[in-house]
PDB file of C-alpha atoms in Angstrom:
ATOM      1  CA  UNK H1094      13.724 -44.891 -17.173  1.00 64.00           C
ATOM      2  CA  UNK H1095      12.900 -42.964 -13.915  1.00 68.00           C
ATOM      3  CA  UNK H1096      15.996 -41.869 -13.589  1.00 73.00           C
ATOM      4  CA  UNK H1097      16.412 -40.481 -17.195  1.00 74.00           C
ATOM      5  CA  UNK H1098      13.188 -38.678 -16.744  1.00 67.00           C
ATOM      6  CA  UNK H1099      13.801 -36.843 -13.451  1.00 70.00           C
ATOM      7  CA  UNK H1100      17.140 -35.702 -14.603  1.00 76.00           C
ATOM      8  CA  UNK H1101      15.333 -34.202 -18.628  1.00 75.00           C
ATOM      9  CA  UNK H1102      12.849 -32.628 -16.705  1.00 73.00           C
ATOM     10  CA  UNK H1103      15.681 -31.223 -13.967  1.00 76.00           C
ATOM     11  CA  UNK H1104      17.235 -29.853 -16.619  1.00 80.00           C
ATOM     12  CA  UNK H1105      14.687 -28.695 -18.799  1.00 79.00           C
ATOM     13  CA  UNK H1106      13.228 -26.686 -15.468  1.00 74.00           C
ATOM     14  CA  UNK H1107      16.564 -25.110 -14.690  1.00 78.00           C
ATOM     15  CA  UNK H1108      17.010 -24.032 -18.258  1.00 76.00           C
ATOM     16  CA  UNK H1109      13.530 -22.385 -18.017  1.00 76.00           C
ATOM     17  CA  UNK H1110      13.901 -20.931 -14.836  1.00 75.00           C
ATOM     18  CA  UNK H1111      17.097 -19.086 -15.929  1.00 79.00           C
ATOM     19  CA  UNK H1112      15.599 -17.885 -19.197  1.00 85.00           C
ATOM     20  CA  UNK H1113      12.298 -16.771 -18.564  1.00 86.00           C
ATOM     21  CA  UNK H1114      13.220 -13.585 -16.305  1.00 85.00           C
ATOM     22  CA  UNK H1115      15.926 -12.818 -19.346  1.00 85.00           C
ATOM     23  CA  UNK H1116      12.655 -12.720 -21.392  1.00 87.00           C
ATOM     24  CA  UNK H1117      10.244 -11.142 -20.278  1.00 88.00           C
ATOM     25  CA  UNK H1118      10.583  -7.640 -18.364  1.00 90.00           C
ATOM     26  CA  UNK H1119       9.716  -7.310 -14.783  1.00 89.00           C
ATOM     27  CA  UNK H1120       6.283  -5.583 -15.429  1.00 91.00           C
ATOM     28  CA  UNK H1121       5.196  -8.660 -17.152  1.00 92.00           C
ATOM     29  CA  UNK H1122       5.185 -10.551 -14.032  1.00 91.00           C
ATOM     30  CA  UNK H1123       3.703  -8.430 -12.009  1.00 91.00           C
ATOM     31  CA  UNK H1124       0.852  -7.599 -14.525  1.00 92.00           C
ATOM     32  CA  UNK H1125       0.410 -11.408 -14.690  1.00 93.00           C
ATOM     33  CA  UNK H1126       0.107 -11.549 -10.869  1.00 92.00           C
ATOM     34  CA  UNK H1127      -2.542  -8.731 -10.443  1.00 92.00           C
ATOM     35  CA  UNK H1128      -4.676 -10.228 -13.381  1.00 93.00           C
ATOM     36  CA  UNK H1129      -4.494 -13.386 -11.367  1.00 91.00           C
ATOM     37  CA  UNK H1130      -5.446 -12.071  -7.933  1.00 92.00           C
ATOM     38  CA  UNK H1131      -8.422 -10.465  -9.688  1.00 92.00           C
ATOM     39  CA  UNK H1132      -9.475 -14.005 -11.256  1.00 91.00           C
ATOM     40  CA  UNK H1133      -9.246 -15.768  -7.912  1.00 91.00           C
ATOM     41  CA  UNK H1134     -11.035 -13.031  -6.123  1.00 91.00           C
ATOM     42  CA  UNK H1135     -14.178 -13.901  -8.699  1.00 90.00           C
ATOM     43  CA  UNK H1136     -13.826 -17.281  -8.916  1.00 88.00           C
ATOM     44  CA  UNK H1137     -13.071 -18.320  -5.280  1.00 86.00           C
ATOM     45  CA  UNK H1138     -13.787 -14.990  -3.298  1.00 87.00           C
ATOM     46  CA  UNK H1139     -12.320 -11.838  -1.501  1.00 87.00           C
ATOM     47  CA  UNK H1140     -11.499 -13.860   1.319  1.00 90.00           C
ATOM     48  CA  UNK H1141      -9.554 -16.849   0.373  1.00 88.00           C
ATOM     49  CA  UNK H1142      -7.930 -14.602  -2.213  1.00 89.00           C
ATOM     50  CA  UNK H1143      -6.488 -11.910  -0.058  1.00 91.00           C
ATOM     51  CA  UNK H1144      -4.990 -14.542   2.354  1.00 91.00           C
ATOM     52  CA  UNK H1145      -2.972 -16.365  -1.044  1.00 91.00           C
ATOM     53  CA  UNK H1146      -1.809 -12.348  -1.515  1.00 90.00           C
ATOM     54  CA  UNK H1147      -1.285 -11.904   2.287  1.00 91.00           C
ATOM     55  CA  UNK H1148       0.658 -15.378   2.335  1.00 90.00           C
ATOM     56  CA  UNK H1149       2.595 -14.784  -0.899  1.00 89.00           C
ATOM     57  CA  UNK H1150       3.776 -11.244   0.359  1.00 87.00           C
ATOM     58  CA  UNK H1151       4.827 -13.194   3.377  1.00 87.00           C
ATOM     59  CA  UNK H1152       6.525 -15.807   1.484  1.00 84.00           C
ATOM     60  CA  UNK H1153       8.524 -12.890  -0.559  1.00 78.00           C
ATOM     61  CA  UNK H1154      10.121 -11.255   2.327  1.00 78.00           C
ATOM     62  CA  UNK H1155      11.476 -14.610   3.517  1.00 74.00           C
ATOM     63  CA  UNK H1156      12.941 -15.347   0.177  1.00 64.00           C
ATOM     64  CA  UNK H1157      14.288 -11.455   0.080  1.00 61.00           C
ATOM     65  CA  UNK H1158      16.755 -12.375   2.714  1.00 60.00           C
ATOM     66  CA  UNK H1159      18.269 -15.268   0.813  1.00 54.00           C
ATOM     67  CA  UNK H1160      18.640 -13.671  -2.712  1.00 54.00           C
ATOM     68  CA  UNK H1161      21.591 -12.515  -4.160  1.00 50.00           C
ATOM     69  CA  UNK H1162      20.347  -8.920  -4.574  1.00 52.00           C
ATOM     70  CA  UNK H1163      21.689  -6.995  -1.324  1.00 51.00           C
ATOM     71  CA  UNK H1164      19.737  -4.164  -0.132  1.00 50.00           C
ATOM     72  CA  UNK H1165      21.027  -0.931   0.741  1.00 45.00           C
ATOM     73  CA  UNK H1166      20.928  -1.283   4.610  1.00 47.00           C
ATOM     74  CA  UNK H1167      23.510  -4.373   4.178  1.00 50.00           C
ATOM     75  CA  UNK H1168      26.008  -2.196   2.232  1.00 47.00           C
ATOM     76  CA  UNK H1169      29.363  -2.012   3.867  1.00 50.00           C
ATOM     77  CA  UNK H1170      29.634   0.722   6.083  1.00 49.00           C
ATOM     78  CA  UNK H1171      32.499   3.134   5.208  1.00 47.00           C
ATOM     79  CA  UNK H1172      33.689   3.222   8.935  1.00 49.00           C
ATOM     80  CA  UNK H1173      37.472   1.516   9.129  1.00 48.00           C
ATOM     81  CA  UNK H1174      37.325   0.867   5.282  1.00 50.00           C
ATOM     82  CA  UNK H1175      39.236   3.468   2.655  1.00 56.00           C
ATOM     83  CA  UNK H1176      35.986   5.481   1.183  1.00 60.00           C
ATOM     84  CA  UNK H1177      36.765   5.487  -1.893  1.00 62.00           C
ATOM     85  CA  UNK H1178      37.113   0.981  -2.114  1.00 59.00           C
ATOM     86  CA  UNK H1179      33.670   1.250  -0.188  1.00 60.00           C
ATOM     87  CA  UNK H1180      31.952   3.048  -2.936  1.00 62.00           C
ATOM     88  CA  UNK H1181      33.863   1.156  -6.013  1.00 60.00           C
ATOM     89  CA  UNK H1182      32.178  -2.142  -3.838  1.00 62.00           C
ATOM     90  CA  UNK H1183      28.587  -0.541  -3.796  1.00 61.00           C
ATOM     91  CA  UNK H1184      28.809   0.404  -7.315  1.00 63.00           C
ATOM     92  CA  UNK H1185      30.192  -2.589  -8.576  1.00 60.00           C
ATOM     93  CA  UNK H1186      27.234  -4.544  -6.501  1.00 59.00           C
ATOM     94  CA  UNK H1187      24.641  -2.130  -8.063  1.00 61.00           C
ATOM     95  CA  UNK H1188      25.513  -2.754 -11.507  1.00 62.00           C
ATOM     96  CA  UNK H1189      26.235  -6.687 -11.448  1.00 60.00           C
ATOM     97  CA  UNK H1190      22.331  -7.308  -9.254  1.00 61.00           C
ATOM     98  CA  UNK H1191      20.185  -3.520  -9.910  1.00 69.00           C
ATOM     99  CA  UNK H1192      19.713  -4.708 -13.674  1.00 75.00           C
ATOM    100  CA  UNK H1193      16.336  -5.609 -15.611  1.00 80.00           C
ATOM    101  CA  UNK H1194      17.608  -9.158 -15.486  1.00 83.00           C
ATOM    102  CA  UNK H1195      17.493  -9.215 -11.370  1.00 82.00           C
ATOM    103  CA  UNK H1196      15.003  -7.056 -10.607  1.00 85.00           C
ATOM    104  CA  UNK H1197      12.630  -9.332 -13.300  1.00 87.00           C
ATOM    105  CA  UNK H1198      13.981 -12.246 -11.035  1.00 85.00           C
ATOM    106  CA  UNK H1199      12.197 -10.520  -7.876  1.00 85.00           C
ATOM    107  CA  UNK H1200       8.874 -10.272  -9.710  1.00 88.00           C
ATOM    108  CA  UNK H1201       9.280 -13.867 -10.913  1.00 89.00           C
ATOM    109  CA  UNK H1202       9.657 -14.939  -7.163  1.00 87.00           C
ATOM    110  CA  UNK H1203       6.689 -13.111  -6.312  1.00 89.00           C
ATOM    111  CA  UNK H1204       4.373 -14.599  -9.353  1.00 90.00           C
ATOM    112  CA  UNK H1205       5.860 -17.823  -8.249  1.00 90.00           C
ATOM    113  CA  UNK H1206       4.796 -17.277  -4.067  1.00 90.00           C
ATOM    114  CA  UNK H1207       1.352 -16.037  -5.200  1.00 92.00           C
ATOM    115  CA  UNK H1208       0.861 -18.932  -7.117  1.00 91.00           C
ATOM    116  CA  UNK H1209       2.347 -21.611  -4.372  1.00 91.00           C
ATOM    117  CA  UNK H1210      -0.021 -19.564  -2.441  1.00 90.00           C
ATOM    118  CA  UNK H1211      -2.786 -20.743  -4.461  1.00 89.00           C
ATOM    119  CA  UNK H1212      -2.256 -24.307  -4.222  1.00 89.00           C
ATOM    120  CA  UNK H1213      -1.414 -24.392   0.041  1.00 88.00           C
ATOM    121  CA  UNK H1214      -4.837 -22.640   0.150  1.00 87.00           C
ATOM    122  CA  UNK H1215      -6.285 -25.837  -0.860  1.00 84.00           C
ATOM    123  CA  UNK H1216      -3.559 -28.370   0.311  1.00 85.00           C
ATOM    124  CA  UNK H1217      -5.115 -29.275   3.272  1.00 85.00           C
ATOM    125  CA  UNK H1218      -8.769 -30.531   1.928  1.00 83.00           C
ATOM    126  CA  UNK H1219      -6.694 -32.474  -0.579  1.00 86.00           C
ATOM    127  CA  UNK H1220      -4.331 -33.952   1.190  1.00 88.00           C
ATOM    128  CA  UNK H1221      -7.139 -36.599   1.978  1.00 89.00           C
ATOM    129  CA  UNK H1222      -7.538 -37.565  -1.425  1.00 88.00           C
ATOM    130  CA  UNK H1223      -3.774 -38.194  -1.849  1.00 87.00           C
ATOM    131  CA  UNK H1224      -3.740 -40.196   1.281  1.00 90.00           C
ATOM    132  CA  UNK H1225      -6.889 -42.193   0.268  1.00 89.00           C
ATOM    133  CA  UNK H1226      -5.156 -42.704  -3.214  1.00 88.00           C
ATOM    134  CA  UNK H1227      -1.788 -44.003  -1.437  1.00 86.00           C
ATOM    135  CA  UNK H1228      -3.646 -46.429   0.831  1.00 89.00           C
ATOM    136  CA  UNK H1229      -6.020 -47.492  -2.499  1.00 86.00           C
ATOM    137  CA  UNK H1230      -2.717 -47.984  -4.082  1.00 84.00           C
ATOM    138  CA  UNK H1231      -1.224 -50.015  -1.421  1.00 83.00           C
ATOM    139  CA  UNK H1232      -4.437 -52.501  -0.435  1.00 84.00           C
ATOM    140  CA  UNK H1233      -3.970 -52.844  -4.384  1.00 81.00           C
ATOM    141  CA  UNK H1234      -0.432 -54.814  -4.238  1.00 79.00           C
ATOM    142  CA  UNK H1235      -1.138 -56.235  -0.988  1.00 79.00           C
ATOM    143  CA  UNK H1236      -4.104 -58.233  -2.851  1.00 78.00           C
ATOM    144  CA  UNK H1237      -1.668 -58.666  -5.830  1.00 74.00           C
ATOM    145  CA  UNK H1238       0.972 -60.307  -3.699  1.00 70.00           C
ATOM    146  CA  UNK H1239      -1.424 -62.483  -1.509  1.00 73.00           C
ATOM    147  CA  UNK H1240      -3.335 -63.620  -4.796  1.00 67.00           C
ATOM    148  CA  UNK H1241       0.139 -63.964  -7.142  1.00 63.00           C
ATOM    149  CA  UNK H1242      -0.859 -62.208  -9.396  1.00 62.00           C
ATOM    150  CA  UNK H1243       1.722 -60.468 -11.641  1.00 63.00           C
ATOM    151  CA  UNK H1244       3.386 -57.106 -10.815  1.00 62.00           C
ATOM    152  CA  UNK H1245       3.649 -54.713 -13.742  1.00 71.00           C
ATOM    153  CA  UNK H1246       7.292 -52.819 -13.509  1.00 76.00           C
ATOM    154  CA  UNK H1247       6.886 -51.542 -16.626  1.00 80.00           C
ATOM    155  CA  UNK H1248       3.227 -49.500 -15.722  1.00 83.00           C
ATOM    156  CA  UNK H1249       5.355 -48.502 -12.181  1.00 82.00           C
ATOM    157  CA  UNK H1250       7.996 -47.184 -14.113  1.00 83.00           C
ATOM    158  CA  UNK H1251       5.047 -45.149 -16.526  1.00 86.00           C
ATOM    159  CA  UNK H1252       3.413 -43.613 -13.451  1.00 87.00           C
ATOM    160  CA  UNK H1253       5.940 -42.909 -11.675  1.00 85.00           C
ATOM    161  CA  UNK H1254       7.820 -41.038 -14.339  1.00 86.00           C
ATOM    162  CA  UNK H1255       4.170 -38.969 -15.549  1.00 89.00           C
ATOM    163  CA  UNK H1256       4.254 -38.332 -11.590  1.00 87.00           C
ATOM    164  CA  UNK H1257       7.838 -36.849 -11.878  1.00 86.00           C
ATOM    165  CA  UNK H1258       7.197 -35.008 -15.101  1.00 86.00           C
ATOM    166  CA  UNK H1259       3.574 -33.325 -13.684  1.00 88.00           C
ATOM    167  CA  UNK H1260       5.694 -31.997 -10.556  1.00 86.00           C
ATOM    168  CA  UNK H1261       8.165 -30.467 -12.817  1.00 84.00           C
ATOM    169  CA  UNK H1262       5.703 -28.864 -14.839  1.00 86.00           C
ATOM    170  CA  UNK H1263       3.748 -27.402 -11.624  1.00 88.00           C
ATOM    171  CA  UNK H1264       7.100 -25.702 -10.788  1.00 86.00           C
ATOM    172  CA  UNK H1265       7.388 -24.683 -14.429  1.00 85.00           C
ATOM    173  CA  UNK H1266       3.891 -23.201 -14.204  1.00 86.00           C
ATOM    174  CA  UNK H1267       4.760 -21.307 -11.598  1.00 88.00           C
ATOM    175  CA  UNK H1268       7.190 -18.848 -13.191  1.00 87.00           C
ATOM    176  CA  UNK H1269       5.356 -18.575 -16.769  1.00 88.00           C
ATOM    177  CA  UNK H1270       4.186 -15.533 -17.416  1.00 89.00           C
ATOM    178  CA  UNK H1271       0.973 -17.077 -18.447  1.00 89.00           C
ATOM    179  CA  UNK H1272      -2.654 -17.452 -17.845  1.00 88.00           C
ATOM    180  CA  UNK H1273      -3.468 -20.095 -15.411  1.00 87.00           C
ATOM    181  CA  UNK H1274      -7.070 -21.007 -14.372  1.00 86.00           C
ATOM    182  CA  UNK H1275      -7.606 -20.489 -10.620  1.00 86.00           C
ATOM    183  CA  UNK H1276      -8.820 -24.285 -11.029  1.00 85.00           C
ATOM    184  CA  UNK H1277      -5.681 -25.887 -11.961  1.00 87.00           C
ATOM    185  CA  UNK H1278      -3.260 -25.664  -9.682  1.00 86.00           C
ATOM    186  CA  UNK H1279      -5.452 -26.809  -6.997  1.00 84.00           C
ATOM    187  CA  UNK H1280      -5.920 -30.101  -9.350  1.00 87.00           C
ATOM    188  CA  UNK H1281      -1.887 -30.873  -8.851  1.00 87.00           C
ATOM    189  CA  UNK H1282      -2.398 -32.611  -5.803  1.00 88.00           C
ATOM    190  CA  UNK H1283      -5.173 -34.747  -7.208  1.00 88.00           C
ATOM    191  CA  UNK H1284      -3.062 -35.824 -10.085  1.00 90.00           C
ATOM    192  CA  UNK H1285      -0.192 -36.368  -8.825  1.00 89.00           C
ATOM    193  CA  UNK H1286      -1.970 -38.710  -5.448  1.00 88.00           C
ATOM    194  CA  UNK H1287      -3.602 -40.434  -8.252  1.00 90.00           C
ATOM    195  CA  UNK H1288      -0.458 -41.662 -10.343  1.00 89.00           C
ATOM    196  CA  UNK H1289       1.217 -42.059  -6.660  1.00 88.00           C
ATOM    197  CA  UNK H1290      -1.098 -44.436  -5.978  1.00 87.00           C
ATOM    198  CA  UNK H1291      -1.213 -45.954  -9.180  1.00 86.00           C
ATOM    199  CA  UNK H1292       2.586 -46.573  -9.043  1.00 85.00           C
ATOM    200  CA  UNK H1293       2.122 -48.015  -5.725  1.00 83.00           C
ATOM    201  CA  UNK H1294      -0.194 -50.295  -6.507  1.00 79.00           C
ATOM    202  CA  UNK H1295       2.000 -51.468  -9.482  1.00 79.00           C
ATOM    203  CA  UNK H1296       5.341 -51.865  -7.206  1.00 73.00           C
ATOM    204  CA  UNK H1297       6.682 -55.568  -6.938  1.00 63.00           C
ATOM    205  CA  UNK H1298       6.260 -56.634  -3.425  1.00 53.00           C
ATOM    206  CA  UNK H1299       8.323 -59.351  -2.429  1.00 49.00           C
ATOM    207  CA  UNK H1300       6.922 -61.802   0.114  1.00 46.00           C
TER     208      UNK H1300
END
């Protein structure tokens, strides 16, 4: 069942992440991004807001130097190479990446930083709930193995698989162009370190 459920929701994000930039135009994203900015500026503050933008922007130049899309300064330089094969190459590179389709793929990348942004801002305070929800979890079938009393597989398999399918809608809900409240990504961690320790607590331990 775990297994079926990681690889539909696998699936279901690739298809997503491959058709959203074919939908919607690159302005969309980026309109998306600055209406966000603005809501976490009045809802958490200038401060904390312009480091997710500062950290986002950084996060975008990194991931510039592993697209696809090559920038000017890498074109091939027409030194030792026949001119006129240099330019076919730089035109044929400009129209297979400099369409709508790539350049909406660029503003995707940067909704999506922004928003991963959002959530590391807060990652650090949370991270002790997760913990404390993974150790709950695990005093939890240490008691249940010491007292024999009986596992549940079947409520494992449950939170384990809503654990799966809430981290594959966090990544979806980065790249939808929609509204997110500056509240809710911050709340992954605390879902998602609650069914963790849920499923751990439901684990068979042998003896």
């Amino acid at each position: 069942m775990i297994r079926a459920v990681a690889v539909v929701s696998l699936l279901i994000l690739l298809v997503l992440v491959l058709y959203v930039p074919a939908a919607h135009p690159p302005e969309r994203f980026l309109a998306q991004l600055r209406a966000e900015h603005e809501a976490a500026a009045a809802y958490w503050g200038g401060e904390p807001a312009t480091r997710m933008l500062n950290r986002s922007l950084r996060m975008q130049e990194t991931t510039a130097e592993i697209t696809p899309i090559p920038a000017a300064k890498d074109a091939p330089s027409p030194a030792g190479v026949n001119g006129a094969v240099s330019r076919e190459m730089s035109s044929v590179n400009q129209r297979l990446f400099n369409n709508a389709y790539f350049r909406a793929v660029d503003a995707l990348l940067l909704l999506a930083s922004y928003r991963f942004a959002t959530l590391l801002e807060w990652l650090p305070e949370l991270t002790v709930f997760v913990l404390a929800a993974l150790v709950d979890g695990g005093f939890a079938r240490l008691i249940k193995a010491k007292e024999f009393l009986q596992h549940d597989p079947e409520m494992f398999a449950l939170y384990a698989s809503l654990g799966i399918a809430a981290l594959c809608a966090t990544v979806i809900g980065f790249v939808l162009p929609v509204r997110l409240h500056p509240l809710l990504l911050p709340c992954v961690p605390l879902v998602v370190g609650l069914l963790a320790g849920r499923a751990v607590g439901c684990f068979h331990r042998r003896g």
